[in-house]
Amino acid sequence: MPPREPMWYCHECHSEMRPLMVPDPVCASCHGSFVEKLENSEDDPRQFALGNTVDHNDDNPPAPSIDAFLLSLQALMDRGMSQRQRLRPDGSSPV
């Protein structure tokens, strides 16, 4: 029986797959191009996708997630847009 091709890891959708070779490897699931061949078990990219498993203490709190940051940014943008809509076309406030 011939040896099986190694699996690849997609850093964009975090899936294991065998890539499409068109001509460079792309993820078969999301068509992302940030893929890596899983050859060495000691250099497994999935460890980084799961995040750091080190316990955090009060001196070194965990970093906020990117989702929380993006939601905060969206709220700020929405607030700015609603303030802009209250202005008159000449830029003056109706109040």
mmCIF file of N, CA and C in Angstrom:
data_model
loop_
_atom_site.group_PDB
_atom_site.id
_atom_site.type_symbol
_atom_site.label_atom_id
_atom_site.label_comp_id
_atom_site.label_asym_id
_atom_site.label_seq_id
_atom_site.Cartn_x
_atom_site.Cartn_y
_atom_site.Cartn_z
ATOM 1 N N MET A 1 0.843 -1.170 0.000
ATOM 2 C CA MET A 1 0.000 0.000 0.000
ATOM 3 C C MET A 1 0.892 1.238 0.000
ATOM 4 N N PRO A 2 0.679 2.189 -0.914
ATOM 5 C CA PRO A 2 1.536 3.377 -0.982
ATOM 6 C C PRO A 2 1.297 4.275 0.235
ATOM 7 N N PRO A 3 2.331 5.016 0.630
ATOM 8 C CA PRO A 3 2.161 5.912 1.783
ATOM 9 C C PRO A 3 1.164 7.020 1.451
ATOM 10 N N ARG A 4 0.403 7.410 2.446
ATOM 11 C CA ARG A 4 -0.595 8.465 2.248
ATOM 12 C C ARG A 4 0.071 9.824 2.259
ATOM 13 N N GLU A 5 -0.487 10.723 1.493
ATOM 14 C CA GLU A 5 -0.019 12.106 1.494
ATOM 15 C C GLU A 5 -0.295 12.706 2.869
ATOM 16 N N PRO A 6 0.602 13.552 3.358
ATOM 17 C CA PRO A 6 0.350 14.167 4.667
ATOM 18 C C PRO A 6 -0.824 15.143 4.598
ATOM 19 N N MET A 7 -1.445 15.332 5.741
ATOM 20 C CA MET A 7 -2.522 16.308 5.839
ATOM 21 C C MET A 7 -1.918 17.708 5.884
ATOM 22 N N TRP A 8 -2.713 18.692 5.574
ATOM 23 C CA TRP A 8 -2.315 20.090 5.626
ATOM 24 C C TRP A 8 -3.224 20.795 6.610
ATOM 25 N N TYR A 9 -2.765 21.923 7.131
ATOM 26 C CA TYR A 9 -3.536 22.714 8.083
ATOM 27 C C TYR A 9 -3.781 24.098 7.497
ATOM 28 N N CYS A 10 -5.031 24.540 7.532
ATOM 29 C CA CYS A 10 -5.380 25.877 7.050
ATOM 30 C C CYS A 10 -5.421 26.829 8.242
ATOM 31 N N HIS A 11 -4.588 27.861 8.198
ATOM 32 C CA HIS A 11 -4.545 28.845 9.280
ATOM 33 C C HIS A 11 -5.714 29.825 9.196
ATOM 34 N N GLU A 12 -6.450 29.817 8.107
ATOM 35 C CA GLU A 12 -7.572 30.745 7.953
ATOM 36 C C GLU A 12 -8.867 30.170 8.510
ATOM 37 N N CYS A 13 -9.156 28.904 8.243
ATOM 38 C CA CYS A 13 -10.394 28.302 8.765
ATOM 39 C C CYS A 13 -10.114 27.211 9.800
ATOM 40 N N HIS A 14 -8.840 26.994 10.123
ATOM 41 C CA HIS A 14 -8.404 26.061 11.169
ATOM 42 C C HIS A 14 -8.877 24.631 10.912
ATOM 43 N N SER A 15 -8.790 24.191 9.675
ATOM 44 C CA SER A 15 -9.189 22.824 9.364
ATOM 45 C C SER A 15 -8.008 22.033 8.825
ATOM 46 N N GLU A 16 -8.081 20.732 9.043
ATOM 47 C CA GLU A 16 -7.107 19.817 8.446
ATOM 48 C C GLU A 16 -7.710 19.315 7.144
ATOM 49 N N MET A 17 -6.900 19.267 6.111
ATOM 50 C CA MET A 17 -7.418 18.852 4.808
ATOM 51 C C MET A 17 -6.268 18.497 3.896
ATOM 52 N N ARG A 18 -6.625 18.020 2.735
ATOM 53 C CA ARG A 18 -5.664 17.850 1.649
ATOM 54 C C ARG A 18 -5.963 18.983 0.673
ATOM 55 N N PRO A 19 -4.983 19.829 0.397
ATOM 56 C CA PRO A 19 -5.261 21.047 -0.367
ATOM 57 C C PRO A 19 -5.509 20.796 -1.843
ATOM 58 N N LEU A 20 -6.110 21.787 -2.460
ATOM 59 C CA LEU A 20 -6.218 21.824 -3.912
ATOM 60 C C LEU A 20 -4.920 22.432 -4.420
ATOM 61 N N MET A 21 -4.286 21.817 -5.378
ATOM 62 C CA MET A 21 -3.016 22.310 -5.909
ATOM 63 C C MET A 21 -3.303 23.032 -7.220
ATOM 64 N N VAL A 22 -3.513 24.344 -7.151
ATOM 65 C CA VAL A 22 -3.948 25.110 -8.329
ATOM 66 C C VAL A 22 -3.176 26.403 -8.526
ATOM 67 N N PRO A 23 -2.004 26.546 -8.949
ATOM 68 C CA PRO A 23 -0.896 25.609 -8.897
ATOM 69 C C PRO A 23 -0.281 25.541 -7.506
ATOM 70 N N ASP A 24 -0.525 26.573 -6.675
ATOM 71 C CA ASP A 24 -0.045 26.529 -5.298
ATOM 72 C C ASP A 24 -1.142 25.943 -4.420
ATOM 73 N N PRO A 25 -0.766 25.377 -3.263
ATOM 74 C CA PRO A 25 -1.790 24.773 -2.411
ATOM 75 C C PRO A 25 -2.747 25.814 -1.833
ATOM 76 N N VAL A 26 -4.039 25.507 -1.902
ATOM 77 C CA VAL A 26 -5.077 26.312 -1.261
ATOM 78 C C VAL A 26 -5.992 25.375 -0.485
ATOM 79 N N CYS A 27 -6.623 25.899 0.546
ATOM 80 C CA CYS A 27 -7.496 25.105 1.399
ATOM 81 C C CYS A 27 -8.692 24.588 0.606
ATOM 82 N N ALA A 28 -8.981 23.313 0.772
ATOM 83 C CA ALA A 28 -10.121 22.716 0.089
ATOM 84 C C ALA A 28 -11.440 23.170 0.701
ATOM 85 N N SER A 29 -11.412 23.686 1.936
ATOM 86 C CA SER A 29 -12.643 24.128 2.599
ATOM 87 C C SER A 29 -12.975 25.585 2.313
ATOM 88 N N CYS A 30 -11.995 26.493 2.543
ATOM 89 C CA CYS A 30 -12.289 27.928 2.422
ATOM 90 C C CYS A 30 -11.555 28.597 1.264
ATOM 91 N N HIS A 31 -10.712 27.845 0.564
ATOM 92 C CA HIS A 31 -9.904 28.347 -0.555
ATOM 93 C C HIS A 31 -8.874 29.389 -0.121
ATOM 94 N N GLY A 32 -8.539 29.394 1.184
ATOM 95 C CA GLY A 32 -7.497 30.282 1.680
ATOM 96 C C GLY A 32 -6.130 29.770 1.261
ATOM 97 N N SER A 33 -5.178 30.674 1.175
ATOM 98 C CA SER A 33 -3.840 30.278 0.722
ATOM 99 C C SER A 33 -2.833 30.146 1.862
ATOM 100 N N PHE A 34 -3.242 30.400 3.110
ATOM 101 C CA PHE A 34 -2.333 30.295 4.250
ATOM 102 C C PHE A 34 -2.440 28.883 4.816
ATOM 103 N N VAL A 35 -1.823 27.924 4.105
ATOM 104 C CA VAL A 35 -1.877 26.515 4.482
ATOM 105 C C VAL A 35 -0.472 26.000 4.755
ATOM 106 N N GLU A 36 -0.405 24.963 5.565
ATOM 107 C CA GLU A 36 0.891 24.410 5.972
ATOM 108 C C GLU A 36 0.796 22.890 6.024
ATOM 109 N N LYS A 37 1.809 22.232 5.495
ATOM 110 C CA LYS A 37 1.850 20.776 5.501
ATOM 111 C C LYS A 37 2.175 20.289 6.908
ATOM 112 N N LEU A 38 1.421 19.286 7.394
ATOM 113 C CA LEU A 38 1.640 18.717 8.723
ATOM 114 C C LEU A 38 2.622 17.557 8.602
ATOM 115 N N GLU A 39 3.900 17.869 8.716
ATOM 116 C CA GLU A 39 4.918 16.835 8.582
ATOM 117 C C GLU A 39 5.568 16.487 9.909
ATOM 118 N N ASN A 40 5.846 17.496 10.722
ATOM 119 C CA ASN A 40 6.592 17.304 11.952
ATOM 120 C C ASN A 40 5.651 17.488 13.138
ATOM 121 N N SER A 41 5.453 16.433 13.927
ATOM 122 C CA SER A 41 4.522 16.522 15.051
ATOM 123 C C SER A 41 5.011 17.460 16.149
ATOM 124 N N GLU A 42 6.318 17.756 16.189
ATOM 125 C CA GLU A 42 6.843 18.671 17.202
ATOM 126 C C GLU A 42 6.660 20.133 16.793
ATOM 127 N N ASP A 43 6.324 20.380 15.546
ATOM 128 C CA ASP A 43 6.101 21.739 15.054
ATOM 129 C C ASP A 43 4.678 21.821 14.508
ATOM 130 N N ASP A 44 3.717 21.526 15.374
ATOM 131 C CA ASP A 44 2.323 21.428 14.966
ATOM 132 C C ASP A 44 1.652 22.801 15.017
ATOM 133 N N PRO A 45 1.186 23.339 13.886
ATOM 134 C CA PRO A 45 0.577 24.676 13.875
ATOM 135 C C PRO A 45 -0.739 24.741 14.638
ATOM 136 N N ARG A 46 -1.378 23.604 14.889
ATOM 137 C CA ARG A 46 -2.645 23.613 15.616
ATOM 138 C C ARG A 46 -2.467 24.091 17.046
ATOM 139 N N GLN A 47 -1.249 23.958 17.607
ATOM 140 C CA GLN A 47 -0.990 24.442 18.963
ATOM 141 C C GLN A 47 -1.225 25.943 19.038
ATOM 142 N N PHE A 48 -0.843 26.672 18.004
ATOM 143 C CA PHE A 48 -0.981 28.120 18.005
ATOM 144 C C PHE A 48 -2.423 28.542 17.758
ATOM 145 N N ALA A 49 -3.175 27.752 17.030
ATOM 146 C CA ALA A 49 -4.569 28.089 16.758
ATOM 147 C C ALA A 49 -5.415 27.984 18.019
ATOM 148 N N LEU A 50 -5.030 27.089 18.928
ATOM 149 C CA LEU A 50 -5.779 26.916 20.164
ATOM 150 C C LEU A 50 -5.466 27.994 21.175
ATOM 151 N N GLY A 51 -4.414 28.739 20.960
ATOM 152 C CA GLY A 51 -4.030 29.799 21.888
ATOM 153 C C GLY A 51 -3.093 29.281 22.951
ATOM 154 N N ASN A 52 -2.649 30.201 23.760
ATOM 155 C CA ASN A 52 -1.718 29.887 24.828
ATOM 156 C C ASN A 52 -2.479 29.275 25.988
ATOM 157 N N THR A 53 -2.065 28.110 26.462
ATOM 158 C CA THR A 53 -2.749 27.440 27.557
ATOM 159 C C THR A 53 -2.114 27.742 28.905
ATOM 160 N N VAL A 54 -1.180 28.688 28.955
ATOM 161 C CA VAL A 54 -0.535 29.056 30.206
ATOM 162 C C VAL A 54 -1.543 29.783 31.075
ATOM 163 N N ASP A 55 -1.554 29.448 32.387
ATOM 164 C CA ASP A 55 -2.447 30.144 33.309
ATOM 165 C C ASP A 55 -2.030 31.595 33.434
ATOM 166 N N HIS A 56 -3.007 32.474 33.470
ATOM 167 C CA HIS A 56 -2.735 33.900 33.610
ATOM 168 C C HIS A 56 -2.953 34.297 35.059
ATOM 169 N N ASN A 57 -2.133 35.231 35.544
ATOM 170 C CA ASN A 57 -2.334 35.749 36.883
ATOM 171 C C ASN A 57 -2.753 37.205 36.795
ATOM 172 N N ASP A 58 -2.966 37.847 37.942
ATOM 173 C CA ASP A 58 -3.436 39.238 37.957
ATOM 174 C C ASP A 58 -2.424 40.205 37.371
ATOM 175 N N ASP A 59 -1.122 39.882 37.455
ATOM 176 C CA ASP A 59 -0.099 40.767 36.919
ATOM 177 C C ASP A 59 -0.052 40.733 35.398
ATOM 178 N N ASN A 60 -0.512 39.646 34.808
ATOM 179 C CA ASN A 60 -0.449 39.482 33.363
ATOM 180 C C ASN A 60 -1.801 38.976 32.863
ATOM 181 N N PRO A 61 -2.822 39.853 32.791
ATOM 182 C CA PRO A 61 -4.147 39.389 32.370
ATOM 183 C C PRO A 61 -4.139 38.987 30.903
ATOM 184 N N PRO A 62 -5.056 38.093 30.510
ATOM 185 C CA PRO A 62 -5.111 37.687 29.104
ATOM 186 C C PRO A 62 -5.516 38.864 28.224
ATOM 187 N N ALA A 63 -5.023 38.850 27.021
ATOM 188 C CA ALA A 63 -5.345 39.909 26.063
ATOM 189 C C ALA A 63 -6.805 39.783 25.646
ATOM 190 N N PRO A 64 -7.477 40.906 25.397
ATOM 191 C CA PRO A 64 -8.868 40.821 24.939
ATOM 192 C C PRO A 64 -8.922 40.189 23.553
ATOM 193 N N SER A 65 -10.030 39.581 23.272
ATOM 194 C CA SER A 65 -10.160 38.914 21.978
ATOM 195 C C SER A 65 -10.339 39.942 20.870
ATOM 196 N N ILE A 66 -10.014 39.543 19.677
ATOM 197 C CA ILE A 66 -10.172 40.423 18.520
ATOM 198 C C ILE A 66 -11.651 40.709 18.277
ATOM 199 N N ASP A 67 -12.523 39.748 18.621
ATOM 200 C CA ASP A 67 -13.956 39.964 18.445
ATOM 201 C C ASP A 67 -14.443 41.126 19.305
ATOM 202 N N ALA A 68 -13.989 41.180 20.567
ATOM 203 C CA ALA A 68 -14.387 42.271 21.455
ATOM 204 C C ALA A 68 -13.882 43.605 20.913
ATOM 205 N N PHE A 69 -12.668 43.611 20.409
ATOM 206 C CA PHE A 69 -12.106 44.833 19.841
ATOM 207 C C PHE A 69 -12.921 45.303 18.639
ATOM 208 N N LEU A 70 -13.241 44.384 17.741
ATOM 209 C CA LEU A 70 -13.989 44.753 16.540
ATOM 210 C C LEU A 70 -15.400 45.234 16.882
ATOM 211 N N LEU A 71 -16.034 44.614 17.886
ATOM 212 C CA LEU A 71 -17.360 45.069 18.299
ATOM 213 C C LEU A 71 -17.298 46.476 18.883
ATOM 214 N N SER A 72 -16.258 46.756 19.672
ATOM 215 C CA SER A 72 -16.082 48.098 20.235
ATOM 216 C C SER A 72 -15.854 49.115 19.128
ATOM 217 N N LEU A 73 -15.034 48.757 18.167
ATOM 218 C CA LEU A 73 -14.764 49.648 17.042
ATOM 219 C C LEU A 73 -16.035 49.921 16.239
ATOM 220 N N GLN A 74 -16.830 48.886 16.020
ATOM 221 C CA GLN A 74 -18.090 49.052 15.291
ATOM 222 C C GLN A 74 -19.034 49.976 16.055
ATOM 223 N N ALA A 75 -19.101 49.840 17.387
ATOM 224 C CA ALA A 75 -19.966 50.702 18.196
ATOM 225 C C ALA A 75 -19.526 52.157 18.084
ATOM 226 N N LEU A 76 -18.217 52.398 18.103
ATOM 227 C CA LEU A 76 -17.713 53.765 17.953
ATOM 228 C C LEU A 76 -18.060 54.336 16.579
ATOM 229 N N MET A 77 -17.921 53.519 15.557
ATOM 230 C CA MET A 77 -18.243 53.983 14.205
ATOM 231 C C MET A 77 -19.733 54.276 14.075
ATOM 232 N N ASP A 78 -20.577 53.409 14.648
ATOM 233 C CA ASP A 78 -22.021 53.625 14.593
ATOM 234 C C ASP A 78 -22.400 54.915 15.315
ATOM 235 N N ARG A 79 -21.764 55.166 16.455
ATOM 236 C CA ARG A 79 -22.041 56.381 17.212
ATOM 237 C C ARG A 79 -21.644 57.612 16.394
ATOM 238 N N GLY A 80 -20.506 57.553 15.735
ATOM 239 C CA GLY A 80 -20.063 58.665 14.901
ATOM 240 C C GLY A 80 -20.988 58.901 13.726
ATOM 241 N N MET A 81 -21.495 57.841 13.140
ATOM 242 C CA MET A 81 -22.405 57.983 11.999
ATOM 243 C C MET A 81 -23.725 58.605 12.444
ATOM 244 N N SER A 82 -24.239 58.227 13.620
ATOM 245 C CA SER A 82 -25.512 58.788 14.075
ATOM 246 C C SER A 82 -25.351 60.265 14.411
ATOM 247 N N GLN A 83 -24.194 60.682 14.925
ATOM 248 C CA GLN A 83 -23.949 62.095 15.199
ATOM 249 C C GLN A 83 -23.853 62.875 13.895
ATOM 250 N N ARG A 84 -23.241 62.293 12.897
ATOM 251 C CA ARG A 84 -23.085 62.962 11.609
ATOM 252 C C ARG A 84 -24.446 63.172 10.944
ATOM 253 N N GLN A 85 -25.364 62.228 11.125
ATOM 254 C CA GLN A 85 -26.682 62.340 10.507
ATOM 255 C C GLN A 85 -27.493 63.475 11.125
ATOM 256 N N ARG A 86 -27.195 63.856 12.369
ATOM 257 C CA ARG A 86 -27.926 64.931 13.025
ATOM 258 C C ARG A 86 -27.470 66.313 12.568
ATOM 259 N N LEU A 87 -26.373 66.405 11.854
ATOM 260 C CA LEU A 87 -25.882 67.693 11.377
ATOM 261 C C LEU A 87 -26.634 68.110 10.115
ATOM 262 N N ARG A 88 -26.756 69.404 9.944
ATOM 263 C CA ARG A 88 -27.357 69.937 8.719
ATOM 264 C C ARG A 88 -26.358 69.796 7.574
ATOM 265 N N PRO A 89 -26.825 69.883 6.342
ATOM 266 C CA PRO A 89 -25.911 69.762 5.195
ATOM 267 C C PRO A 89 -24.761 70.763 5.224
ATOM 268 N N ASP A 90 -24.983 71.944 5.852
ATOM 269 C CA ASP A 90 -23.894 72.926 5.910
ATOM 270 C C ASP A 90 -22.925 72.653 7.056
ATOM 271 N N GLY A 91 -23.172 71.566 7.824
ATOM 272 C CA GLY A 91 -22.269 71.180 8.906
ATOM 273 C C GLY A 91 -22.665 71.729 10.258
ATOM 274 N N SER A 92 -23.713 72.562 10.320
ATOM 275 C CA SER A 92 -24.135 73.116 11.606
ATOM 276 C C SER A 92 -25.109 72.172 12.295
ATOM 277 N N SER A 93 -25.198 72.305 13.594
ATOM 278 C CA SER A 93 -26.081 71.459 14.383
ATOM 279 C C SER A 93 -27.485 72.046 14.381
ATOM 280 N N PRO A 94 -28.533 71.228 14.273
ATOM 281 C CA PRO A 94 -29.900 71.739 14.262
ATOM 282 C C PRO A 94 -30.333 72.267 15.624
ATOM 283 N N VAL A 95 -29.595 72.007 16.675
ATOM 284 C CA VAL A 95 -29.979 72.428 18.029
ATOM 285 C C VAL A 95 -29.464 73.790 18.351
#
